[in-house]
Tab-separated table of C-alpha atoms in Angstrom:
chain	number	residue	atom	x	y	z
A	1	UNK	CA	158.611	-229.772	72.571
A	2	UNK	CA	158.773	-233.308	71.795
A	3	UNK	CA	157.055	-234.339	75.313
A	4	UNK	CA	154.151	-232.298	74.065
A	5	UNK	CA	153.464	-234.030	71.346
A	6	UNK	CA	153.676	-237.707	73.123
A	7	UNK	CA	151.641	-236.100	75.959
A	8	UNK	CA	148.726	-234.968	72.852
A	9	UNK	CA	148.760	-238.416	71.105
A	10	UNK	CA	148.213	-239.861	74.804
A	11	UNK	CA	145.643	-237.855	76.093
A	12	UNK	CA	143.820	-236.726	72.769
A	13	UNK	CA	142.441	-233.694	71.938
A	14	UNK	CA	139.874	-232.628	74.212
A	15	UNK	CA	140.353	-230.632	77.154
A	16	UNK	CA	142.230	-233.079	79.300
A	17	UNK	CA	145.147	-233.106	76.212
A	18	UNK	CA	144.965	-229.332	76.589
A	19	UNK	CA	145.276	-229.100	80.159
A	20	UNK	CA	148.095	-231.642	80.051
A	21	UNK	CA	149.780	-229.714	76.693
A	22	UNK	CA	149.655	-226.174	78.649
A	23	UNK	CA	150.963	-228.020	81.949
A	24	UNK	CA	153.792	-229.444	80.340
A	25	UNK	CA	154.799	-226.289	79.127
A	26	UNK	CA	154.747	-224.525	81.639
A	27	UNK	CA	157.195	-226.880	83.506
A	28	UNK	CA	159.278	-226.453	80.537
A	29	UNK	CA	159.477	-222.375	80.747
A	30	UNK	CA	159.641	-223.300	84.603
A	31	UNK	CA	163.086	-225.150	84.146
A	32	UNK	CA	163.914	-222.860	81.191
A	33	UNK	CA	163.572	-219.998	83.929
A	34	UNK	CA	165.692	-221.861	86.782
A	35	UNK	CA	168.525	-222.411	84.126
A	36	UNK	CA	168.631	-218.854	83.047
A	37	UNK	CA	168.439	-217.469	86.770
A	38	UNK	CA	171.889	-219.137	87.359
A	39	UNK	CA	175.330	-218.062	87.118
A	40	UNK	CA	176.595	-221.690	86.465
A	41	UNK	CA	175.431	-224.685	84.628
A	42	UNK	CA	173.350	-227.123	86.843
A	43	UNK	CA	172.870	-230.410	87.417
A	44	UNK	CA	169.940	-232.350	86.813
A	45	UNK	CA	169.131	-232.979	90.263
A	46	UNK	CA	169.865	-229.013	91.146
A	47	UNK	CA	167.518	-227.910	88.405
A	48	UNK	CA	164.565	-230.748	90.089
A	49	UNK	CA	165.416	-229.265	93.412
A	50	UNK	CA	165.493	-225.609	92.088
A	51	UNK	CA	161.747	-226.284	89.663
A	52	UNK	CA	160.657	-228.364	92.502
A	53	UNK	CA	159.629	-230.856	90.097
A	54	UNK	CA	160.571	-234.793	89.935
A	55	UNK	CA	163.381	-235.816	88.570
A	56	UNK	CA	162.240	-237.987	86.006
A	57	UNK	CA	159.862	-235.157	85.079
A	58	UNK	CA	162.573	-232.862	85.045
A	59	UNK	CA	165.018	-235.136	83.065
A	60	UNK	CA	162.547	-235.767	80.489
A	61	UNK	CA	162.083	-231.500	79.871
A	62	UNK	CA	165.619	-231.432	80.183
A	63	UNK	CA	166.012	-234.047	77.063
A	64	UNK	CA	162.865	-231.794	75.008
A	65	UNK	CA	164.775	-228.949	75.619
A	66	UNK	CA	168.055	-229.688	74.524
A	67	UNK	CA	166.954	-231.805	71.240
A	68	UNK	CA	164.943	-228.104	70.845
A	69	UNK	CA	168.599	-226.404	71.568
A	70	UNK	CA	167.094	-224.259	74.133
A	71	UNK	CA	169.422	-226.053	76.413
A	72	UNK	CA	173.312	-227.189	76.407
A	73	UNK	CA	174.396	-229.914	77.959
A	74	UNK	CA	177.899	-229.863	78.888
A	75	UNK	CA	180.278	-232.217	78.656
A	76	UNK	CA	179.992	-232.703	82.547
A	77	UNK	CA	177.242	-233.508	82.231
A	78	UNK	CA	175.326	-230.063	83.639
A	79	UNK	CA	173.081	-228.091	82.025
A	80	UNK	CA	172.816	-224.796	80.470
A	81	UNK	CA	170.894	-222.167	78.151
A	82	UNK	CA	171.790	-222.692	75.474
A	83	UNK	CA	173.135	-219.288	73.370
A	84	UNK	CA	169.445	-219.345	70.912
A	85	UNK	CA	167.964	-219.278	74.497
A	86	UNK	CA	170.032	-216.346	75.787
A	87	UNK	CA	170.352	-214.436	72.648
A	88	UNK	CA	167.595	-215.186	70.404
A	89	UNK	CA	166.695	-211.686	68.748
A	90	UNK	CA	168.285	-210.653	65.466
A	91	UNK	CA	171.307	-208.441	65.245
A	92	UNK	CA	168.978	-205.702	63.968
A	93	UNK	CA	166.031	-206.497	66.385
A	94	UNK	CA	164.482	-202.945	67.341
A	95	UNK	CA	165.714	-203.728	70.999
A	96	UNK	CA	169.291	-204.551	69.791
A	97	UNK	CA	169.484	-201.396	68.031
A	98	UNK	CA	167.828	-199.277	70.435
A	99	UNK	CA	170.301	-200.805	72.933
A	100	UNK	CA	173.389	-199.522	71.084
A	101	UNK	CA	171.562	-195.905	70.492
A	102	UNK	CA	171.777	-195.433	74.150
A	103	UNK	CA	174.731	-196.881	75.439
A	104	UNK	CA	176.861	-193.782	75.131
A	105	UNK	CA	174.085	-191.582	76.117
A	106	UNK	CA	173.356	-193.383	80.119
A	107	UNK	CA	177.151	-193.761	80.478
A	108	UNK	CA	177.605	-190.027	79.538
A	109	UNK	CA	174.390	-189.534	82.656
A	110	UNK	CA	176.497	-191.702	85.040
A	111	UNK	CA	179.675	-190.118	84.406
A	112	UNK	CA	178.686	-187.057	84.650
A	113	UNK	CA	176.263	-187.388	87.746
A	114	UNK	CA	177.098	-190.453	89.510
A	115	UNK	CA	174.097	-192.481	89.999
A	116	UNK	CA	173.294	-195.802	87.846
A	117	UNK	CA	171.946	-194.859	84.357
A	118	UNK	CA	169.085	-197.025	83.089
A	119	UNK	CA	166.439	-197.596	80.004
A	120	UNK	CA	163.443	-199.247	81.000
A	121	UNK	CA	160.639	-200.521	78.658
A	122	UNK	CA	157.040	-200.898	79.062
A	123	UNK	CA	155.661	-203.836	77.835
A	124	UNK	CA	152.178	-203.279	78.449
A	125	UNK	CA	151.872	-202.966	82.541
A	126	UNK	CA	154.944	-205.102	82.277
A	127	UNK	CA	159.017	-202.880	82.941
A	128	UNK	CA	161.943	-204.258	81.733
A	129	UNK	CA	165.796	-202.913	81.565
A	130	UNK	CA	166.645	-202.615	78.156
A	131	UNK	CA	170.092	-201.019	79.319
A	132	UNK	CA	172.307	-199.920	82.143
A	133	UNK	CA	175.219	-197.624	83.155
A	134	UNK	CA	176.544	-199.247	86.481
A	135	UNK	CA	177.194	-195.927	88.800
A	136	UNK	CA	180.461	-195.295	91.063
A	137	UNK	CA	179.303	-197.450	93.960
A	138	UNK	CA	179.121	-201.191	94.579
A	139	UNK	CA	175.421	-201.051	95.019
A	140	UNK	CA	173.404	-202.475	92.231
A	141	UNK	CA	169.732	-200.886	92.024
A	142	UNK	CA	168.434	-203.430	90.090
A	143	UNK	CA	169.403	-207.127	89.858
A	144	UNK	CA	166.844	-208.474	87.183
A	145	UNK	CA	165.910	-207.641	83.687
A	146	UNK	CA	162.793	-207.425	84.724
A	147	UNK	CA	161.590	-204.475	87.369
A	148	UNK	CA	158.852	-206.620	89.967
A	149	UNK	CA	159.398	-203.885	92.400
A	150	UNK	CA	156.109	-201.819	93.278
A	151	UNK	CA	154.425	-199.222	90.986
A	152	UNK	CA	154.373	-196.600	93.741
A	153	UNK	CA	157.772	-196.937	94.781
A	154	UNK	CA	159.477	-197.147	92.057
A	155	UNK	CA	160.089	-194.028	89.508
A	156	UNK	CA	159.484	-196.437	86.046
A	157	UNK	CA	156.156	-197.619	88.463
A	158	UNK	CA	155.086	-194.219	88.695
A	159	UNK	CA	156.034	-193.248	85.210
A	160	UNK	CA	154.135	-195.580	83.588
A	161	UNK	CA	150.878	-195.339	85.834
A	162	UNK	CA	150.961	-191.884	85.266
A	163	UNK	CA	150.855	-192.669	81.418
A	164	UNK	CA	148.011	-194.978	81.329
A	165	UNK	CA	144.169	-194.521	80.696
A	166	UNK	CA	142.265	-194.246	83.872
A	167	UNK	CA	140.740	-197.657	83.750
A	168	UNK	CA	144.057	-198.987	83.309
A	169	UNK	CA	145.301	-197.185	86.190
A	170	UNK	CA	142.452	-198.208	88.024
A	171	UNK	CA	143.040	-201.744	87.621
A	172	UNK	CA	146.584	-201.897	88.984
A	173	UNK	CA	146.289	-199.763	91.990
A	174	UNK	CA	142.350	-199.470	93.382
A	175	UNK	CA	140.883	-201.957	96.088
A	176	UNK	CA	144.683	-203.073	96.222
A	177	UNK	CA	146.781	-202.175	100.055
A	178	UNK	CA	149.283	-199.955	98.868
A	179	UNK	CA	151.885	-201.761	100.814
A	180	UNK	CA	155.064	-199.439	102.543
A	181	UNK	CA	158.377	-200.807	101.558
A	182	UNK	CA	160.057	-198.328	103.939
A	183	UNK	CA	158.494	-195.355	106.126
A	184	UNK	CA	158.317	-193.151	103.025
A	185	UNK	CA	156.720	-194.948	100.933
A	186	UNK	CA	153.292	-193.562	99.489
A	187	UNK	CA	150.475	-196.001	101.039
A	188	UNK	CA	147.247	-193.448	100.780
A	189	UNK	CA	145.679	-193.883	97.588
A	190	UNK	CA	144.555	-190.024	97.448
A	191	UNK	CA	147.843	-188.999	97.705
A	192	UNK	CA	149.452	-191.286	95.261
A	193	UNK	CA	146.959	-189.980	92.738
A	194	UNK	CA	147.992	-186.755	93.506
A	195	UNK	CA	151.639	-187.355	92.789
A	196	UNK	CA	150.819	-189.398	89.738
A	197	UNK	CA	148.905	-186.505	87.977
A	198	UNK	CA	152.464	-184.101	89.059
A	199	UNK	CA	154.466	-186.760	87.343
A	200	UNK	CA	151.952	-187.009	84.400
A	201	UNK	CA	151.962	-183.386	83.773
A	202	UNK	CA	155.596	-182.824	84.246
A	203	UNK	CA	156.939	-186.497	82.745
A	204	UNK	CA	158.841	-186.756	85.599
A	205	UNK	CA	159.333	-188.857	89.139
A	206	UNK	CA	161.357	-189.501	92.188
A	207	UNK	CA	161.802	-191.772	94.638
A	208	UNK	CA	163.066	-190.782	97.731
A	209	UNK	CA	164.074	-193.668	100.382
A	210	UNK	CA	160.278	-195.267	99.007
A	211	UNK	CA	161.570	-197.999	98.003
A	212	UNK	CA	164.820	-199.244	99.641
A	213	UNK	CA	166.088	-197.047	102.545
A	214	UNK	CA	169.435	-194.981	101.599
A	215	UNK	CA	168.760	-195.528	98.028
A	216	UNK	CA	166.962	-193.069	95.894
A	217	UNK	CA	165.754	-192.707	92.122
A	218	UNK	CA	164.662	-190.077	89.479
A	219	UNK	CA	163.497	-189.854	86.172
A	220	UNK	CA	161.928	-189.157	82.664
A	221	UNK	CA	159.246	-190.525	80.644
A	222	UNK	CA	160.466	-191.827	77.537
A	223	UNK	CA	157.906	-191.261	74.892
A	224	UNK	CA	157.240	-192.072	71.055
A	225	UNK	CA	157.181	-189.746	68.170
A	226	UNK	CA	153.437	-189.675	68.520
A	227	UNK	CA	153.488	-188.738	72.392
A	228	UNK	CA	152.976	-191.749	73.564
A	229	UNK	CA	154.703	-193.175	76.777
A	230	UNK	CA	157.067	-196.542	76.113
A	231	UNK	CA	159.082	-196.485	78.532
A	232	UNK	CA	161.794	-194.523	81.387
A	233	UNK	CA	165.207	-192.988	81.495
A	234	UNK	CA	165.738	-193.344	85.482
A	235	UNK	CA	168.834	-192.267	87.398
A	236	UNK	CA	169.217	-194.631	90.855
A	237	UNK	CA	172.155	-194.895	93.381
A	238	UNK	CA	172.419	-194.074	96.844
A	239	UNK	CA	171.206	-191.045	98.663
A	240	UNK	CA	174.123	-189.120	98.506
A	241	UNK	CA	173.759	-187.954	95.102
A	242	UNK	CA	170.130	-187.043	95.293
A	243	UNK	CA	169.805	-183.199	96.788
A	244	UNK	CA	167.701	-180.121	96.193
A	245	UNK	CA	170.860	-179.241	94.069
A	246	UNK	CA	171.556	-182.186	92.168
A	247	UNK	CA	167.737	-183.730	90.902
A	248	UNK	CA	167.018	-180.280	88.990
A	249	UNK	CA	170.028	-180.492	86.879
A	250	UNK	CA	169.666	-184.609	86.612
A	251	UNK	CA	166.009	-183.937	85.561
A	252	UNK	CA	166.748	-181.386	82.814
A	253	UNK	CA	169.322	-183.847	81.069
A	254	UNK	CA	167.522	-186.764	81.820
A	255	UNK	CA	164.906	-184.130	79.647
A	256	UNK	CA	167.270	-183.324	77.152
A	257	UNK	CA	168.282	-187.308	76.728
A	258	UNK	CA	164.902	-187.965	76.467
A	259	UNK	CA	163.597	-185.475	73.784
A	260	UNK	CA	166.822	-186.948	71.691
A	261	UNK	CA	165.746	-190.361	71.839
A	262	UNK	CA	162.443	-189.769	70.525
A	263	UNK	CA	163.327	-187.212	68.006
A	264	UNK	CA	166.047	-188.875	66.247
A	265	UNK	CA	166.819	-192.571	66.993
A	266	UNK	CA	164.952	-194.573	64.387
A	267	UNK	CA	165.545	-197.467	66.432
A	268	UNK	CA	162.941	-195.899	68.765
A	269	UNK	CA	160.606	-194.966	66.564
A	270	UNK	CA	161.015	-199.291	65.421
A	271	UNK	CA	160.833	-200.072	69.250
A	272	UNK	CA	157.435	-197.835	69.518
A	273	UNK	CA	156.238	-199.745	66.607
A	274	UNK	CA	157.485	-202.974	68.489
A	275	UNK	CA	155.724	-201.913	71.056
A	276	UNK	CA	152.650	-200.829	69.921
């Protein structure tokens, strides 16, 4: 961004440049992030407020960003993502295509079951909803791209712990409180292992009331053509639809889905490339 560079030629090259270089940007991805959180454009002073920057800090990002047409600035004079900022993949990005492989194939799991339909990615240690199936309720599961909920709580948590080498593992969950979200939620280490070598062996988790009370999850592992786990096909709604009945027959199609994905959508096998 052009407040970089000014910043650079200021403060020269040695570490205080760099400090100042990787400070400024990250109060440009910090604005960047307020603008796309919103439902509306916003005005300067609502994005200062909202950053808690200054304003004439936040004015000048504002300016960088929109000369980099990352931002729009409307003819109101509010501000906006611009559409490079909220679309910038390719048509034929791996995720794009991936995206329209499996549209049909959640709706078909909502229709047919009830409960919201999604695909979640693993980016590293990192879950994000690639695509979703809204169910036949008003309650959303999820309300951001990206999942922040906790790893034992959560079915793509437990999926992808499950899936990871043991140091790996280790890192995310040991000498860390396993903090309840609700009374059921898993808070003994011991016993979350346990459950995490079931769902390892079997590819598949629940969450029942461990997360949010009254709502309830299951789901599949989604795996590469070489076996290896990228990400989740998880059913979530309310309660309701989750019985002894129901999750057997939900976890053999959320199987079958699954084992379709990986064996013939080349976008997958492009994503797990992506991925890798």
């Amino acid at each position: 961004m052009k407040v970089l560079v000014r910043e650079e030629a200021t403060e020269g090259a040695g570490a205080g440049g760099r400090n100042t270089e990787s400070g400024s940007l990250a109060r440009g991805l910090q604005v960047l992030g307020v603008l796309h959180e919103s439902m509306h454009a916003l005005s300067h002073s609502e994005v200062a407020e909202a950053a808690n920057l200054p304003a004439s800090t936040t004015h000048r990002l504002l300016q960088a960003l929109v000369e980099h047409r990352q931002v729009e600035r409307t003819r109101g004079g509010r501000y906006r993502p611009s559409a490079r900022s909220l679309l910038p993949l390719v048509m034929d990005h791996p995720l794009n295509s991936l995206r329209r492989d499996v549209t049909g194939l959640l709706r078909g799991l909502c229709d047919r079951h009830g409960p919201s339909t999604s695909l979640i990615l693993f980016f590293g240690t990192e879950r994000a909803m690639l695509e979703s199936a809204p169910g036949r309720y008003s309650v959303m599961p999820y309300y951001d791209t990206h999942l922040s909920a906790p790893y034992h709580t959560t079915v793509s948590g437990k999926l992808l712990l499950a899936h990871l080498d043991p140091d790996e593992q280790k890192t995310l969950i040991a000498g860390k409180p396993l903090l309840a979200r609700t009374p059921h939620s898993i808070t003994d280490v011991a016993r979350l292992q346990d459950e995490l070598n079931t769902v390892q062996s079997e590819g598949f988790a629940t969450n029942l009331h461990e997360n949010v009370t009254g709502i309830c999850a299951c789901g599949t592992v989604l795996k590469s053509s070489n076996a290896r786990a990228i990400g989740a096909i998880v059913m979530s709604g309310p309660s309701e639809y989750f019985s002894s009945e129901t999750i057997p027959v939900m976890r053999r199609e959320l199987r079958e889905t699954s084992a379709l994905l990986t064996h013939t959508s080349l976008a997958l096998r492009a994503v797990a490339r992506f991925l890798e």
